[in-house]
mmCIF file of C-alpha atoms in Angstrom:
data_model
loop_
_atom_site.group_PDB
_atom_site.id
_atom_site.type_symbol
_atom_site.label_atom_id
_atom_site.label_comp_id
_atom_site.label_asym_id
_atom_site.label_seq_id
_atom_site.Cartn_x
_atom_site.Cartn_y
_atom_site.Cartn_z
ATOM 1 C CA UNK I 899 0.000 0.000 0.000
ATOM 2 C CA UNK I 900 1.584 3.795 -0.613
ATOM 3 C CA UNK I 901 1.243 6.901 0.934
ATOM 4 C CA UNK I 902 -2.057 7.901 -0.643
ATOM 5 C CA UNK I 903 -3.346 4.745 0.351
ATOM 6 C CA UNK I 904 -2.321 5.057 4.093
ATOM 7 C CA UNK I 905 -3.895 8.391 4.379
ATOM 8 C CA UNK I 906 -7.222 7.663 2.935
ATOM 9 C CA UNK I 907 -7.080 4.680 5.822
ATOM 10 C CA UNK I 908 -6.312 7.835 8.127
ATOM 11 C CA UNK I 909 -9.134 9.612 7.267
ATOM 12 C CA UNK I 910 -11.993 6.892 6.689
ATOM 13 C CA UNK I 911 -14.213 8.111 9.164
ATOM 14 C CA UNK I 912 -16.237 4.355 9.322
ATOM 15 C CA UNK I 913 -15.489 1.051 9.752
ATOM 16 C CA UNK I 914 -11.641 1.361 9.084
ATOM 17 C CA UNK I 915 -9.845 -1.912 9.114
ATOM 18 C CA UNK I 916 -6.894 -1.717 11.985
ATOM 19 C CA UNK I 917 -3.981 -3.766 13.140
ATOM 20 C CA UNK I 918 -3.314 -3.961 16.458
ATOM 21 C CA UNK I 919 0.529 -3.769 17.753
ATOM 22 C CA UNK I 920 0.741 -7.039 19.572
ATOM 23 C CA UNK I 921 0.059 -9.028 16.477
ATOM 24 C CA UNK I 922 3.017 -10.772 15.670
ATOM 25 C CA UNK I 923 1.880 -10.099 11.618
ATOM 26 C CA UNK I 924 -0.214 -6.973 9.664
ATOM 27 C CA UNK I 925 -3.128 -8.175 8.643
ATOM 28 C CA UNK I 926 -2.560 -6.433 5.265
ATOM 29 C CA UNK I 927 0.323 -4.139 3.407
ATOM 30 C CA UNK I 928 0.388 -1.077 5.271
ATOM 31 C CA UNK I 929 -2.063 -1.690 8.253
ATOM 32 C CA UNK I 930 -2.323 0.720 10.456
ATOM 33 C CA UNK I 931 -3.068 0.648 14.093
ATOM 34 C CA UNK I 932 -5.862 2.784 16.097
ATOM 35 C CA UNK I 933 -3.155 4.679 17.789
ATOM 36 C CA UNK I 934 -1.116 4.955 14.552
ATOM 37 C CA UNK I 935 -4.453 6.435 13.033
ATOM 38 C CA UNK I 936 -4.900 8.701 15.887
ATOM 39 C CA UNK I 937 -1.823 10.285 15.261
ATOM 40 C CA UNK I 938 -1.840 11.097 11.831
ATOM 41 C CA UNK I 939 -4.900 12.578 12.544
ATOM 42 C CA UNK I 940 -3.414 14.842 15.365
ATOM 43 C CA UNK I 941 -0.875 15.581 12.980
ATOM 44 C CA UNK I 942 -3.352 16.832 10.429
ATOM 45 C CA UNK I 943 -4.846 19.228 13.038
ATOM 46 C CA UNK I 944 -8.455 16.419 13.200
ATOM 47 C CA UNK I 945 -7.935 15.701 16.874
ATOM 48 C CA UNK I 946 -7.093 18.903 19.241
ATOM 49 C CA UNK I 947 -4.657 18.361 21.845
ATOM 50 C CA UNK I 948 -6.841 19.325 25.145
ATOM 51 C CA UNK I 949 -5.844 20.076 28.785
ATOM 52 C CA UNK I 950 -6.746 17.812 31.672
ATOM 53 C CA UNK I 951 -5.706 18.880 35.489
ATOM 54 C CA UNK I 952 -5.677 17.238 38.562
ATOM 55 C CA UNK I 953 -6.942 20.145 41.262
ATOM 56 C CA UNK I 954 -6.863 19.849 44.984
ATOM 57 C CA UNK I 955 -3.565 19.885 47.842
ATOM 58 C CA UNK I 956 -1.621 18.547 48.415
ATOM 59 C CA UNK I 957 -1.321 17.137 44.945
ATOM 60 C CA UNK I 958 2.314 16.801 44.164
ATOM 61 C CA UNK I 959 3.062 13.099 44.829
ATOM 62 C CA UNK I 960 0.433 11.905 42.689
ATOM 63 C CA UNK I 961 0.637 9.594 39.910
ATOM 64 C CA UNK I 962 -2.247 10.896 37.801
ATOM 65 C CA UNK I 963 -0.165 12.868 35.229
ATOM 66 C CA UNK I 964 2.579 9.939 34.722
ATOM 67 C CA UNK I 965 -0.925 7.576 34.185
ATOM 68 C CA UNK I 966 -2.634 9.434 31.853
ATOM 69 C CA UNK I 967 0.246 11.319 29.829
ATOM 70 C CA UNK I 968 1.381 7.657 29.210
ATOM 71 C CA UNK I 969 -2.399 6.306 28.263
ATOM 72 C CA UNK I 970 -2.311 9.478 25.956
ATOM 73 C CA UNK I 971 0.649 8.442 24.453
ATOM 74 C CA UNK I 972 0.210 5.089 24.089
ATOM 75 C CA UNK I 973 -3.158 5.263 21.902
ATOM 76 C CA UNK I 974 -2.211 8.312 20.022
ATOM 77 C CA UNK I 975 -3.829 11.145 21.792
ATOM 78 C CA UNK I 976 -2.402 14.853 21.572
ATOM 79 C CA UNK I 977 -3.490 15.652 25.409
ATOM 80 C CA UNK I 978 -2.135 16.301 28.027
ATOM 81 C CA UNK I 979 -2.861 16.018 31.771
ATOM 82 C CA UNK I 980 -0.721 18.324 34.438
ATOM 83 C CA UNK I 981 -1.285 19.027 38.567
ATOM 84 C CA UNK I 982 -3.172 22.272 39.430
ATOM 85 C CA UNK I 983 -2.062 22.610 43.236
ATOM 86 C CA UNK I 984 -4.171 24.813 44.975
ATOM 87 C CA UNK I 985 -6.458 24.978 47.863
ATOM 88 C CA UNK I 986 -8.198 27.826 47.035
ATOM 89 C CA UNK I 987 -11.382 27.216 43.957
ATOM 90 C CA UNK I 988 -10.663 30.654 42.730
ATOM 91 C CA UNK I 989 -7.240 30.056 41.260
ATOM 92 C CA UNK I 990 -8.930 27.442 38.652
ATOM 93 C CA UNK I 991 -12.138 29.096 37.721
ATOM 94 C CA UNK I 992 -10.048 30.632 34.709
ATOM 95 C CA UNK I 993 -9.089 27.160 33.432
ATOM 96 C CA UNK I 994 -12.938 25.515 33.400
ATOM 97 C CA UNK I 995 -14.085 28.068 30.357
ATOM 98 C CA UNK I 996 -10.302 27.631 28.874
ATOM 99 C CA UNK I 997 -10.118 26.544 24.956
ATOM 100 C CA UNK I 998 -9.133 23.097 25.278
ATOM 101 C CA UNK I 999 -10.260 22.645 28.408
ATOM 102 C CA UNK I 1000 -10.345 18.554 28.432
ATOM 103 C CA UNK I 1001 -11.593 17.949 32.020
ATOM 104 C CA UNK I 1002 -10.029 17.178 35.723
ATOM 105 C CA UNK I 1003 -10.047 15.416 38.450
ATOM 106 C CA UNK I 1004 -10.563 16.952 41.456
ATOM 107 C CA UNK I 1005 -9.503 16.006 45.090
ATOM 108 C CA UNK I 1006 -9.296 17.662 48.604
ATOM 109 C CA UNK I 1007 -9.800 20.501 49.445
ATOM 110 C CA UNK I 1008 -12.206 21.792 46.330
ATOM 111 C CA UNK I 1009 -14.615 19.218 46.470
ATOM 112 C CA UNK I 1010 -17.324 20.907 47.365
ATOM 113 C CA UNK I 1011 -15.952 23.988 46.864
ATOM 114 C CA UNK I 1012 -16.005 23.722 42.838
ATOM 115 C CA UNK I 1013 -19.573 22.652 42.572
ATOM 116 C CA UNK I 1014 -21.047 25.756 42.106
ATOM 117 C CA UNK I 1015 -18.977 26.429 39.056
ATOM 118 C CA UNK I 1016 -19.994 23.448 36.768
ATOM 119 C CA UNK I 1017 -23.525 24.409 35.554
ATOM 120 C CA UNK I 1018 -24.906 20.504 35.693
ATOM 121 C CA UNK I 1019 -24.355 18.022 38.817
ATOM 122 C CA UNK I 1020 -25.131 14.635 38.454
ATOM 123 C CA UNK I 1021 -27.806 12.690 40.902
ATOM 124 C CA UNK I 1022 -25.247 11.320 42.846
ATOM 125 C CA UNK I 1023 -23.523 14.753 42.497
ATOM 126 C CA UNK I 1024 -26.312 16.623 44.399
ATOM 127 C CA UNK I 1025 -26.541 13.654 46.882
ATOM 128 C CA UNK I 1026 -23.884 13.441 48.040
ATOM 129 C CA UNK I 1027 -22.231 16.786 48.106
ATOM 130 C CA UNK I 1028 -19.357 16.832 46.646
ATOM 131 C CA UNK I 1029 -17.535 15.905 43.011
ATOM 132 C CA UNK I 1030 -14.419 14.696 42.086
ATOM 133 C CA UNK I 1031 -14.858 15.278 38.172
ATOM 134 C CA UNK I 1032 -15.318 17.746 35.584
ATOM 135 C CA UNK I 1033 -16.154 17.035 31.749
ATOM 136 C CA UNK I 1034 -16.675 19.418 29.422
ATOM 137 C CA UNK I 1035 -19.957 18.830 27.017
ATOM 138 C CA UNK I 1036 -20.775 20.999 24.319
ATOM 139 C CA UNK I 1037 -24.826 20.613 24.412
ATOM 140 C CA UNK I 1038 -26.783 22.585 21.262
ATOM 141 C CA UNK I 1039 -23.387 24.587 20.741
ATOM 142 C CA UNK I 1040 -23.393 25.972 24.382
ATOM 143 C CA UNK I 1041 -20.397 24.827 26.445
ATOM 144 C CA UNK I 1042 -21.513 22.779 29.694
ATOM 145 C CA UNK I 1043 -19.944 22.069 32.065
ATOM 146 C CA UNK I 1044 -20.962 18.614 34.141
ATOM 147 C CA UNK I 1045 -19.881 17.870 37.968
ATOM 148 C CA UNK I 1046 -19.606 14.408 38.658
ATOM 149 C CA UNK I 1047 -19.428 11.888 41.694
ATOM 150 C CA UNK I 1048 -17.164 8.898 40.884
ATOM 151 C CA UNK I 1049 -20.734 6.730 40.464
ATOM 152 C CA UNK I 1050 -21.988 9.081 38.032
ATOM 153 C CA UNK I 1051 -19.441 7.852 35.411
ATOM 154 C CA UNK I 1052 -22.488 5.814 34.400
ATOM 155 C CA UNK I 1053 -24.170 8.877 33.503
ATOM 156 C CA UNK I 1054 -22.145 10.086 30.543
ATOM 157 C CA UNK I 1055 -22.573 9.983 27.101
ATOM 158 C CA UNK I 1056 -20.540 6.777 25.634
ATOM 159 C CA UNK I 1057 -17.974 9.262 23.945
ATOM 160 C CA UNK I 1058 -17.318 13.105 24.614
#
């Protein structure tokens, strides 16, 4: 397969045939695999690199951004995840409305504190009291914010 025939595999937007990397063969000349799709779509400028945060303190032994900057990596995604340390909900507010805003996760001491700044809680959200997550959803054009209890995971749309 050549170059023009790799990219139209790229940008087949259904049902693209895909190798996988622990195969010990390609399935076909010039198979590509999800991730290797994924990038040459980044590449192109079809996938924007967003912005995920971890906010709370103390924050700075945590694991979360070696996790999920290597998941990002691994299946070809342009995003990026980074710590936010603060204790104080003010010093994020500028970051929820952000362009490529991707989400966070957020921990002690904002729990409760950030919930009035997400303009849709979850059931379990409201319940309980508190979230832990925020996702972005663009809803009719209109950027929404949604705060979410770890149990409302259920709750979201199968992709964002």
């Amino acid at each position: 397969m050549g170059t023009a025939g790799k990219l139209s595999r790229i940008l087949n937007g259904f049902l693209t045939p895909v190798s996988h990397p622990d195969l010990p063969f390609k399935a076909a000349p010039g198979q590509l695999s999800a991730a290797e799709i994924r990038q040459g779509l980044s590449l192109m400028g079809e996938i924007e690199s967003r912005d995920f945060y971890l906010f709370g303190k103390p924050i700075a032994q945590s694991r979360s951004p070696a996790l999920h900057n290597s998941l990002f990596k691994h299946v070809g995604l342009p995003h990026r995840y980074q710590l936010f340390e603060t204790d104080r909900v003010e010093d994020l507010l500028h970051l929820l409305r952000k362009p490529g805003f991707g989400g966070a996760s957020v921990t002690i001491p904002l729990k409760r504190d950030v919930m009035k700044h997400v303009d849709v809680l979850t059931p379990a959200a409201k319940m309980i009291g508190a979230i832990n997550t925020i996702v972005p959803s663009s809803k009719g054009g209109q950027l929404q914010l949604l705060g979410l209890a770890s149990s409302g995971l259920t709750e979201l749309p199968l992709a964002l």
